[in-house]
Amino acid sequence: MTILLALLLDWFVGEPPLWCHPVVWFGNYLKFAEKLRGDQLPRLLGGVTWGIGAVIVFGFACGMTWGLWQLPIWGQIPLTAILLKPAFAFRMLVREVKEIEAALQQDLDQGRKRLAYIVSRDTTNLSAIEVRESALESISENLSDSVIAPLFWFLILGLPGAYLYRFINTADSMWGYRNEKYEQWGKVAARMDDMMNFIPARITGLWLFYYPFGARLPHPQTTLQRTMMPDHQSTITIDRPLLRRMSIGDGGGRLWRDFSWARDARPYGVLRHESGKTPSPNSGWSMAAFALRMGIHLGKPGVYILNATGNDVDTETTTAGIDWITHAGWILALLFAFLGVWRFELVGIW
């Protein structure tokens, strides 16, 4: 019940004011801690300052949880939902990506500027296709980072888990860069983020890859390829749009016929192979699943390309992709809400 209320708060109310937003507090602490960075032992000092922040956040959230336990159940659930909401951001993620597409339809420069709000890469010279690719990469990666992972850790450790994860992910987004400035300073933050996202990223990627509902693929045939051995290549051909004629009301037999390709275990191998192309051990799972399901290619020039045989991203594909991943994300989040109710009945907390 707590997760469901938090999801409704997120979708219909949105983000709390900046002055009382925990993620803003985390960012302010990390900016302050970065001022302590010096040339001596940067990895050690970065790890210590990160660890101090993590202990403070976890301890504060434990204190809030203890206080909530003193309340009757009718007060505990809504207050926990209010406190959980800042740990994830679903509606804001969807809105930002939609606004990028809206800006891009007006002017390429406007689309680039809008994209720069949510990605760290240089957007000044990106083409329209690359802007759309970056936007879709962002929504697919952040479905895991910004929605599913916080809910996962809430199920495991309650508010302390959700807040600790949010702090770790914020630290990685600010310090987790492979450059001269942050390579050593942010090493601990980056490694802890990899660890905390390991399971949620794979849950999200597998969910998107096998999610049984959605919109039509843009072309009648998509070929997925992966290298299984140095001298062998396996090809999986989908003879019709994967999602053709699908709706929530489709019967199980019809649904399974349209997904007959999924009876073969090889599609999982395709996903696993594609997800391994990104520098991050986790972000590739949801991005690769999204690219494969939509029949498009996504990538960062000179770094990686996912589903290289896929189609270019256009306006129609972008709009359909945003709607599809929003729907898939909602259903997965609701499953987490159901698990939260079951967990409460089992152990009596959060």
mmCIF file of C-alpha atoms in Angstrom:
data_model
loop_
_atom_site.group_PDB
_atom_site.id
_atom_site.type_symbol
_atom_site.label_atom_id
_atom_site.label_comp_id
_atom_site.label_asym_id
_atom_site.label_seq_id
_atom_site.Cartn_x
_atom_site.Cartn_y
_atom_site.Cartn_z
ATOM 1 C CA MET A 1 0.000 0.000 0.000
ATOM 2 C CA THR A 2 2.880 2.362 0.790
ATOM 3 C CA ILE A 3 4.484 1.976 -2.645
ATOM 4 C CA LEU A 4 1.142 2.443 -4.399
ATOM 5 C CA LEU A 5 0.463 5.671 -2.498
ATOM 6 C CA ALA A 6 3.986 6.893 -3.257
ATOM 7 C CA LEU A 7 3.498 6.136 -6.969
ATOM 8 C CA LEU A 8 0.231 8.075 -6.991
ATOM 9 C CA LEU A 9 1.900 10.998 -5.222
ATOM 10 C CA ASP A 10 4.680 10.970 -7.790
ATOM 11 C CA TRP A 11 2.339 10.865 -10.779
ATOM 12 C CA PHE A 12 -0.315 13.321 -9.645
ATOM 13 C CA VAL A 13 1.574 15.651 -7.291
ATOM 14 C CA GLY A 14 5.164 15.490 -8.482
ATOM 15 C CA GLU A 15 8.376 16.524 -6.782
ATOM 16 C CA PRO A 16 8.520 18.234 -3.370
ATOM 17 C CA PRO A 17 9.992 21.767 -3.132
ATOM 18 C CA LEU A 18 13.759 21.938 -3.526
ATOM 19 C CA TRP A 19 14.305 23.179 0.030
ATOM 20 C CA CYS A 20 12.926 19.938 1.484
ATOM 21 C CA HIS A 21 14.002 17.482 -1.229
ATOM 22 C CA PRO A 22 16.415 14.843 0.136
ATOM 23 C CA VAL A 23 18.194 14.477 -3.221
ATOM 24 C CA VAL A 24 18.977 18.207 -3.157
ATOM 25 C CA TRP A 25 20.421 17.761 0.336
ATOM 26 C CA PHE A 26 22.529 14.853 -0.904
ATOM 27 C CA GLY A 27 23.816 16.964 -3.773
ATOM 28 C CA ASN A 28 24.691 19.850 -1.469
ATOM 29 C CA TYR A 29 26.658 17.550 0.810
ATOM 30 C CA LEU A 30 28.538 16.039 -2.128
ATOM 31 C CA LYS A 31 29.393 19.495 -3.473
ATOM 32 C CA PHE A 32 30.692 20.506 -0.045
ATOM 33 C CA ALA A 33 32.680 17.278 0.340
ATOM 34 C CA GLU A 34 34.263 17.777 -3.067
ATOM 35 C CA LYS A 35 35.878 20.971 -1.815
ATOM 36 C CA LEU A 36 38.031 18.763 0.410
ATOM 37 C CA ARG A 37 39.505 16.998 -2.609
ATOM 38 C CA GLY A 38 43.268 17.293 -2.873
ATOM 39 C CA ASP A 39 46.147 15.720 -4.733
ATOM 40 C CA GLN A 40 47.048 13.353 -1.905
ATOM 41 C CA LEU A 41 45.214 10.014 -1.617
ATOM 42 C CA PRO A 42 42.155 11.099 -3.643
ATOM 43 C CA ARG A 43 40.598 7.614 -3.686
ATOM 44 C CA LEU A 44 40.888 7.245 0.087
ATOM 45 C CA LEU A 45 39.596 10.728 0.814
ATOM 46 C CA GLY A 46 36.770 10.377 -1.690
ATOM 47 C CA GLY A 47 35.796 7.060 -0.159
ATOM 48 C CA VAL A 48 35.858 8.454 3.385
ATOM 49 C CA THR A 49 33.727 11.499 2.543
ATOM 50 C CA TRP A 50 31.338 9.267 0.612
ATOM 51 C CA GLY A 51 31.157 6.846 3.544
ATOM 52 C CA ILE A 52 30.419 9.609 6.047
ATOM 53 C CA GLY A 53 27.534 10.799 3.899
ATOM 54 C CA ALA A 54 26.191 7.275 3.456
ATOM 55 C CA VAL A 55 26.245 6.625 7.223
ATOM 56 C CA ILE A 56 24.471 9.925 7.934
ATOM 57 C CA VAL A 57 21.768 9.218 5.345
ATOM 58 C CA PHE A 58 21.208 5.640 6.478
ATOM 59 C CA GLY A 59 21.140 6.622 10.152
ATOM 60 C CA PHE A 60 18.729 9.495 9.531
ATOM 61 C CA ALA A 61 16.390 7.201 7.573
ATOM 62 C CA CYS A 62 16.563 4.599 10.355
ATOM 63 C CA GLY A 63 15.543 7.301 12.820
ATOM 64 C CA MET A 64 12.582 8.274 10.647
ATOM 65 C CA THR A 65 11.569 4.625 10.395
ATOM 66 C CA TRP A 66 11.698 4.198 14.164
ATOM 67 C CA GLY A 67 9.492 7.259 14.550
ATOM 68 C CA LEU A 68 7.000 5.894 12.024
ATOM 69 C CA TRP A 69 6.783 2.620 13.931
ATOM 70 C CA GLN A 70 5.440 4.545 16.925
ATOM 71 C CA LEU A 71 2.399 5.630 14.906
ATOM 72 C CA PRO A 72 -0.820 3.708 14.311
ATOM 73 C CA ILE A 73 -1.028 1.962 10.953
ATOM 74 C CA TRP A 74 -3.416 4.565 9.489
ATOM 75 C CA GLY A 75 -0.753 7.225 10.055
ATOM 76 C CA GLN A 76 2.299 5.090 9.337
ATOM 77 C CA ILE A 77 1.387 4.144 5.755
ATOM 78 C CA PRO A 78 0.631 7.614 4.294
ATOM 79 C CA LEU A 79 3.586 9.262 6.045
ATOM 80 C CA THR A 80 5.926 6.531 4.835
ATOM 81 C CA ALA A 81 4.596 7.040 1.306
ATOM 82 C CA ILE A 82 5.266 10.787 1.553
ATOM 83 C CA LEU A 83 8.816 10.119 2.730
ATOM 84 C CA LEU A 84 9.391 7.445 0.078
ATOM 85 C CA LYS A 85 8.262 9.627 -2.827
ATOM 86 C CA PRO A 86 11.450 11.785 -3.069
ATOM 87 C CA ALA A 87 13.546 8.628 -3.451
ATOM 88 C CA PHE A 88 12.240 8.043 -6.982
ATOM 89 C CA ALA A 89 11.015 10.135 -9.905
ATOM 90 C CA PHE A 90 8.861 8.521 -12.582
ATOM 91 C CA ARG A 91 6.604 11.297 -13.849
ATOM 92 C CA MET A 92 9.461 13.796 -14.070
ATOM 93 C CA LEU A 93 11.502 11.316 -16.124
ATOM 94 C CA VAL A 94 8.689 10.756 -18.612
ATOM 95 C CA ARG A 95 7.885 14.468 -18.794
ATOM 96 C CA GLU A 96 11.485 15.474 -19.498
ATOM 97 C CA VAL A 97 11.838 13.028 -22.385
ATOM 98 C CA LYS A 98 8.508 14.097 -23.871
ATOM 99 C CA GLU A 99 9.605 17.721 -23.679
ATOM 100 C CA ILE A 100 12.812 16.878 -25.535
ATOM 101 C CA GLU A 101 10.781 15.448 -28.413
ATOM 102 C CA ALA A 102 8.422 18.438 -28.369
ATOM 103 C CA ALA A 103 11.371 20.849 -28.469
ATOM 104 C CA LEU A 104 13.053 18.849 -31.223
ATOM 105 C CA GLN A 105 9.993 19.093 -33.432
ATOM 106 C CA GLN A 106 10.222 22.862 -33.165
ATOM 107 C CA ASP A 107 13.969 23.288 -33.634
ATOM 108 C CA LEU A 108 17.064 21.080 -33.483
ATOM 109 C CA ASP A 109 18.949 23.505 -31.236
ATOM 110 C CA GLN A 110 16.044 23.591 -28.801
ATOM 111 C CA GLY A 111 16.026 19.811 -28.693
ATOM 112 C CA ARG A 112 19.761 19.763 -27.991
ATOM 113 C CA LYS A 113 19.400 22.288 -25.186
ATOM 114 C CA ARG A 114 16.530 20.365 -23.634
ATOM 115 C CA LEU A 115 18.498 17.121 -23.802
ATOM 116 C CA ALA A 116 21.424 18.773 -21.999
ATOM 117 C CA TYR A 117 19.205 19.065 -18.906
ATOM 118 C CA ILE A 118 19.217 15.302 -18.361
ATOM 119 C CA VAL A 119 22.463 13.951 -19.888
ATOM 120 C CA SER A 120 26.113 14.675 -19.178
ATOM 121 C CA ARG A 121 27.383 14.326 -22.754
ATOM 122 C CA ASP A 122 28.028 17.302 -25.050
ATOM 123 C CA THR A 123 24.840 17.862 -27.058
ATOM 124 C CA THR A 124 25.887 20.844 -29.192
ATOM 125 C CA ASN A 125 26.687 18.847 -32.335
ATOM 126 C CA LEU A 126 24.188 16.006 -32.074
ATOM 127 C CA SER A 127 21.899 15.279 -35.006
ATOM 128 C CA ALA A 128 18.142 14.913 -34.560
ATOM 129 C CA ILE A 129 18.517 11.126 -34.595
ATOM 130 C CA GLU A 130 21.248 11.270 -31.952
ATOM 131 C CA VAL A 131 19.152 13.573 -29.767
ATOM 132 C CA ARG A 132 16.270 11.111 -29.900
ATOM 133 C CA GLU A 133 18.591 8.178 -29.257
ATOM 134 C CA SER A 134 20.037 9.921 -26.197
ATOM 135 C CA ALA A 135 16.565 10.746 -24.887
ATOM 136 C CA LEU A 136 15.384 7.150 -25.257
ATOM 137 C CA GLU A 137 18.587 5.861 -23.680
ATOM 138 C CA SER A 138 17.949 8.174 -20.752
ATOM 139 C CA ILE A 139 14.387 7.036 -20.117
ATOM 140 C CA SER A 140 15.267 3.348 -20.446
ATOM 141 C CA GLU A 141 18.342 3.569 -18.204
ATOM 142 C CA ASN A 142 16.658 5.771 -15.628
ATOM 143 C CA LEU A 143 13.593 3.565 -15.428
ATOM 144 C CA SER A 144 15.945 1.264 -13.547
ATOM 145 C CA ASP A 145 18.106 3.860 -11.780
ATOM 146 C CA SER A 146 15.398 6.334 -10.783
ATOM 147 C CA VAL A 147 12.298 4.172 -10.327
ATOM 148 C CA ILE A 148 12.792 0.427 -10.001
ATOM 149 C CA ALA A 149 16.025 0.404 -7.978
ATOM 150 C CA PRO A 150 14.715 2.727 -5.209
ATOM 151 C CA LEU A 151 11.544 0.632 -4.933
ATOM 152 C CA PHE A 152 13.607 -2.565 -4.876
ATOM 153 C CA TRP A 153 15.753 -1.328 -2.005
ATOM 154 C CA PHE A 154 12.665 -0.070 -0.188
ATOM 155 C CA LEU A 155 11.306 -3.614 -0.312
ATOM 156 C CA ILE A 156 14.595 -4.969 1.038
ATOM 157 C CA LEU A 157 15.488 -2.395 3.724
ATOM 158 C CA GLY A 158 12.563 0.026 3.958
ATOM 159 C CA LEU A 159 13.164 3.782 3.925
ATOM 160 C CA PRO A 160 16.835 3.364 4.953
ATOM 161 C CA GLY A 161 17.409 1.216 1.873
ATOM 162 C CA ALA A 162 15.640 3.602 -0.505
ATOM 163 C CA TYR A 163 17.423 6.670 0.870
ATOM 164 C CA LEU A 164 20.821 4.987 0.960
ATOM 165 C CA TYR A 165 20.381 3.905 -2.653
ATOM 166 C CA ARG A 166 19.338 7.411 -3.659
ATOM 167 C CA PHE A 167 22.436 8.867 -2.007
ATOM 168 C CA ILE A 168 24.692 6.302 -3.685
ATOM 169 C CA ASN A 169 23.149 6.935 -7.097
ATOM 170 C CA THR A 170 23.395 10.707 -6.648
ATOM 171 C CA ALA A 171 27.069 10.378 -5.709
ATOM 172 C CA ASP A 172 27.710 8.289 -8.805
ATOM 173 C CA SER A 173 25.974 10.835 -11.040
ATOM 174 C CA MET A 174 28.187 13.600 -9.625
ATOM 175 C CA TRP A 175 31.483 11.793 -9.037
ATOM 176 C CA GLY A 176 31.369 8.624 -11.127
ATOM 177 C CA TYR A 177 33.266 9.828 -14.197
ATOM 178 C CA ARG A 178 36.310 8.285 -15.837
ATOM 179 C CA ASN A 179 38.373 11.417 -16.231
ATOM 180 C CA GLU A 180 41.362 12.991 -14.553
ATOM 181 C CA LYS A 181 39.250 14.882 -12.040
ATOM 182 C CA TYR A 182 37.044 12.053 -10.788
ATOM 183 C CA GLU A 183 38.733 8.763 -11.747
ATOM 184 C CA GLN A 184 40.179 8.268 -8.253
ATOM 185 C CA TRP A 185 37.965 10.550 -6.183
ATOM 186 C CA GLY A 186 34.734 8.919 -7.341
ATOM 187 C CA LYS A 187 35.957 5.318 -7.518
ATOM 188 C CA VAL A 188 34.175 4.154 -4.360
ATOM 189 C CA ALA A 189 30.963 5.968 -5.305
ATOM 190 C CA ALA A 190 30.963 4.376 -8.758
ATOM 191 C CA ARG A 191 31.665 0.865 -7.479
ATOM 192 C CA MET A 192 28.963 1.070 -4.817
ATOM 193 C CA ASP A 193 26.471 2.265 -7.412
ATOM 194 C CA ASP A 194 27.384 -0.702 -9.618
ATOM 195 C CA MET A 195 26.752 -3.034 -6.696
ATOM 196 C CA MET A 196 23.425 -1.488 -5.658
ATOM 197 C CA ASN A 197 22.118 -1.502 -9.239
ATOM 198 C CA PHE A 198 23.235 -5.011 -10.154
ATOM 199 C CA ILE A 199 19.939 -6.766 -9.393
ATOM 200 C CA PRO A 200 17.477 -3.924 -10.215
ATOM 201 C CA ALA A 201 19.107 -3.350 -13.618
ATOM 202 C CA ARG A 202 18.661 -6.977 -14.596
ATOM 203 C CA ILE A 203 15.111 -7.101 -13.293
ATOM 204 C CA THR A 204 14.260 -4.045 -15.380
ATOM 205 C CA GLY A 205 16.050 -5.301 -18.487
ATOM 206 C CA LEU A 206 14.418 -8.719 -18.402
ATOM 207 C CA TRP A 207 11.031 -7.173 -17.710
ATOM 208 C CA LEU A 208 11.276 -4.845 -20.699
ATOM 209 C CA PHE A 209 12.597 -7.596 -22.943
ATOM 210 C CA TYR A 210 9.800 -10.042 -22.156
ATOM 211 C CA TYR A 211 7.008 -7.550 -21.408
ATOM 212 C CA PRO A 212 4.004 -8.969 -23.303
ATOM 213 C CA PHE A 213 2.144 -5.788 -24.227
ATOM 214 C CA GLY A 214 2.981 -2.753 -26.293
ATOM 215 C CA ALA A 215 2.819 -0.842 -29.555
ATOM 216 C CA ARG A 216 3.549 -2.013 -33.081
ATOM 217 C CA LEU A 217 7.147 -2.173 -34.207
ATOM 218 C CA PRO A 218 7.892 0.238 -37.053
ATOM 219 C CA HIS A 219 8.776 -2.407 -39.663
ATOM 220 C CA PRO A 220 7.385 -5.863 -40.489
ATOM 221 C CA GLN A 221 10.645 -7.729 -39.912
ATOM 222 C CA THR A 222 13.473 -7.310 -37.451
ATOM 223 C CA THR A 223 16.627 -9.401 -37.367
ATOM 224 C CA LEU A 224 18.560 -9.773 -34.150
ATOM 225 C CA GLN A 225 22.107 -11.058 -34.379
ATOM 226 C CA ARG A 226 24.687 -12.064 -31.842
ATOM 227 C CA THR A 227 28.074 -13.688 -32.019
ATOM 228 C CA MET A 228 27.950 -16.933 -30.069
ATOM 229 C CA MET A 229 31.428 -18.232 -30.946
ATOM 230 C CA PRO A 230 34.290 -16.637 -32.915
ATOM 231 C CA ASP A 231 33.374 -18.702 -35.983
ATOM 232 C CA HIS A 232 29.627 -18.916 -35.529
ATOM 233 C CA GLN A 233 26.787 -16.441 -35.717
ATOM 234 C CA SER A 234 23.205 -17.017 -34.677
ATOM 235 C CA THR A 235 20.367 -15.072 -36.261
ATOM 236 C CA ILE A 236 16.860 -14.739 -34.887
ATOM 237 C CA THR A 237 14.274 -13.438 -37.338
ATOM 238 C CA ILE A 238 10.928 -12.099 -36.195
ATOM 239 C CA ASP A 239 8.572 -12.619 -39.135
ATOM 240 C CA ARG A 240 5.980 -10.105 -37.973
ATOM 241 C CA PRO A 241 5.953 -7.082 -35.682
ATOM 242 C CA LEU A 242 6.424 -8.494 -32.197
ATOM 243 C CA LEU A 243 3.612 -6.470 -30.769
ATOM 244 C CA ARG A 244 1.163 -6.542 -33.680
ATOM 245 C CA ARG A 245 -2.519 -6.482 -32.758
ATOM 246 C CA MET A 246 -1.693 -6.581 -29.060
ATOM 247 C CA SER A 247 -3.732 -5.033 -26.296
ATOM 248 C CA ILE A 248 -4.261 -5.659 -22.611
ATOM 249 C CA GLY A 249 -7.290 -7.792 -23.421
ATOM 250 C CA ASP A 250 -5.500 -10.267 -25.711
ATOM 251 C CA GLY A 251 -5.930 -13.872 -24.756
ATOM 252 C CA GLY A 252 -3.053 -16.000 -23.579
ATOM 253 C CA GLY A 253 -3.021 -18.283 -26.637
ATOM 254 C CA ARG A 254 -2.946 -15.428 -29.087
ATOM 255 C CA LEU A 255 -0.314 -13.643 -27.037
ATOM 256 C CA TRP A 256 1.906 -16.715 -26.990
ATOM 257 C CA ARG A 257 1.538 -17.215 -30.749
ATOM 258 C CA ASP A 258 2.740 -13.662 -31.361
ATOM 259 C CA PHE A 259 5.653 -14.351 -29.031
ATOM 260 C CA SER A 260 6.537 -17.776 -30.425
ATOM 261 C CA TRP A 261 10.106 -16.535 -30.905
ATOM 262 C CA ALA A 262 10.442 -16.292 -27.118
ATOM 263 C CA ARG A 263 10.182 -20.084 -26.775
ATOM 264 C CA ASP A 264 13.788 -20.252 -27.940
ATOM 265 C CA ALA A 265 16.304 -19.470 -25.196
ATOM 266 C CA ARG A 266 18.500 -17.582 -27.656
ATOM 267 C CA PRO A 267 16.766 -14.191 -27.297
ATOM 268 C CA TYR A 268 18.086 -13.982 -23.728
ATOM 269 C CA GLY A 269 21.553 -14.530 -25.149
ATOM 270 C CA VAL A 270 20.971 -11.629 -27.525
ATOM 271 C CA LEU A 271 19.979 -9.375 -24.637
ATOM 272 C CA ARG A 272 22.936 -10.452 -22.554
ATOM 273 C CA HIS A 273 25.347 -9.904 -25.438
ATOM 274 C CA GLU A 274 23.966 -6.467 -26.324
ATOM 275 C CA SER A 275 23.867 -5.311 -22.706
ATOM 276 C CA GLY A 276 27.562 -6.082 -22.354
ATOM 277 C CA LYS A 277 28.528 -3.498 -24.964
ATOM 278 C CA THR A 278 28.174 -0.510 -22.626
ATOM 279 C CA PRO A 279 30.991 0.593 -20.281
ATOM 280 C CA SER A 280 28.640 0.281 -17.317
ATOM 281 C CA PRO A 281 27.903 -3.271 -16.117
ATOM 282 C CA ASN A 282 24.278 -2.329 -15.449
ATOM 283 C CA SER A 283 22.933 0.427 -17.709
ATOM 284 C CA GLY A 284 23.108 -1.718 -20.840
ATOM 285 C CA TRP A 285 20.403 -4.112 -19.661
ATOM 286 C CA SER A 286 17.412 -1.795 -19.870
ATOM 287 C CA MET A 287 18.780 0.146 -22.861
ATOM 288 C CA ALA A 288 19.493 -3.011 -24.859
ATOM 289 C CA ALA A 289 16.106 -4.504 -23.991
ATOM 290 C CA PHE A 290 14.370 -1.325 -25.109
ATOM 291 C CA ALA A 291 16.361 -1.116 -28.356
ATOM 292 C CA LEU A 292 15.690 -4.760 -29.214
ATOM 293 C CA ARG A 293 11.984 -4.578 -28.433
ATOM 294 C CA MET A 294 11.468 -1.389 -30.419
ATOM 295 C CA GLY A 295 13.619 -2.565 -33.312
ATOM 296 C CA ILE A 296 15.901 0.487 -33.151
ATOM 297 C CA HIS A 297 19.586 1.092 -32.580
ATOM 298 C CA LEU A 298 20.844 3.188 -29.691
ATOM 299 C CA GLY A 299 24.373 4.240 -28.923
ATOM 300 C CA LYS A 300 27.034 6.753 -28.076
ATOM 301 C CA PRO A 301 29.347 7.598 -31.000
ATOM 302 C CA GLY A 302 32.740 5.992 -30.596
ATOM 303 C CA VAL A 303 31.733 4.132 -27.436
ATOM 304 C CA TYR A 304 29.009 1.563 -28.168
ATOM 305 C CA ILE A 305 26.018 0.781 -30.351
ATOM 306 C CA LEU A 306 23.122 -1.399 -29.234
ATOM 307 C CA ASN A 307 21.143 -3.467 -31.758
ATOM 308 C CA ALA A 308 23.268 -2.276 -34.670
ATOM 309 C CA THR A 309 20.887 -3.823 -37.211
ATOM 310 C CA GLY A 310 17.960 -1.798 -35.863
ATOM 311 C CA ASN A 311 16.272 1.172 -37.497
ATOM 312 C CA ASP A 312 16.955 4.863 -37.015
ATOM 313 C CA VAL A 313 14.859 6.590 -34.370
ATOM 314 C CA ASP A 314 12.193 8.947 -35.721
ATOM 315 C CA THR A 315 9.343 10.950 -34.212
ATOM 316 C CA GLU A 316 6.847 8.098 -34.441
ATOM 317 C CA THR A 317 9.196 5.594 -32.854
ATOM 318 C CA THR A 318 10.143 8.014 -30.084
ATOM 319 C CA THR A 319 6.529 8.738 -29.176
ATOM 320 C CA ALA A 320 5.577 5.059 -29.275
ATOM 321 C CA GLY A 321 8.666 4.128 -27.276
ATOM 322 C CA ILE A 322 7.951 6.642 -24.523
ATOM 323 C CA ASP A 323 4.360 5.444 -24.215
ATOM 324 C CA TRP A 324 5.389 1.790 -24.226
ATOM 325 C CA ILE A 325 8.123 2.084 -21.614
ATOM 326 C CA THR A 326 5.850 4.226 -19.414
ATOM 327 C CA HIS A 327 3.216 1.498 -19.510
ATOM 328 C CA ALA A 328 5.775 -1.243 -18.864
ATOM 329 C CA GLY A 329 7.326 0.754 -16.025
ATOM 330 C CA TRP A 330 3.973 1.326 -14.372
ATOM 331 C CA ILE A 331 3.089 -2.362 -14.429
ATOM 332 C CA LEU A 332 6.459 -3.333 -12.958
ATOM 333 C CA ALA A 333 6.139 -0.658 -10.265
ATOM 334 C CA LEU A 334 2.660 -1.956 -9.419
ATOM 335 C CA LEU A 335 4.090 -5.451 -9.075
ATOM 336 C CA PHE A 336 6.557 -4.015 -6.574
ATOM 337 C CA ALA A 337 3.602 -2.409 -4.772
ATOM 338 C CA PHE A 338 1.927 -5.818 -4.575
ATOM 339 C CA LEU A 339 5.133 -7.331 -3.200
ATOM 340 C CA GLY A 340 5.206 -4.514 -0.659
ATOM 341 C CA VAL A 341 1.729 -5.445 0.601
ATOM 342 C CA TRP A 342 2.762 -9.099 0.838
ATOM 343 C CA ARG A 343 5.942 -8.165 2.690
ATOM 344 C CA PHE A 344 3.993 -6.025 5.162
ATOM 345 C CA GLU A 345 1.627 -8.896 5.854
ATOM 346 C CA LEU A 346 4.596 -11.206 6.344
ATOM 347 C CA VAL A 347 6.844 -9.179 8.630
ATOM 348 C CA GLY A 348 4.674 -6.262 9.721
ATOM 349 C CA ILE A 349 6.977 -3.433 8.588
ATOM 350 C CA TRP A 350 7.124 -1.140 5.588
#
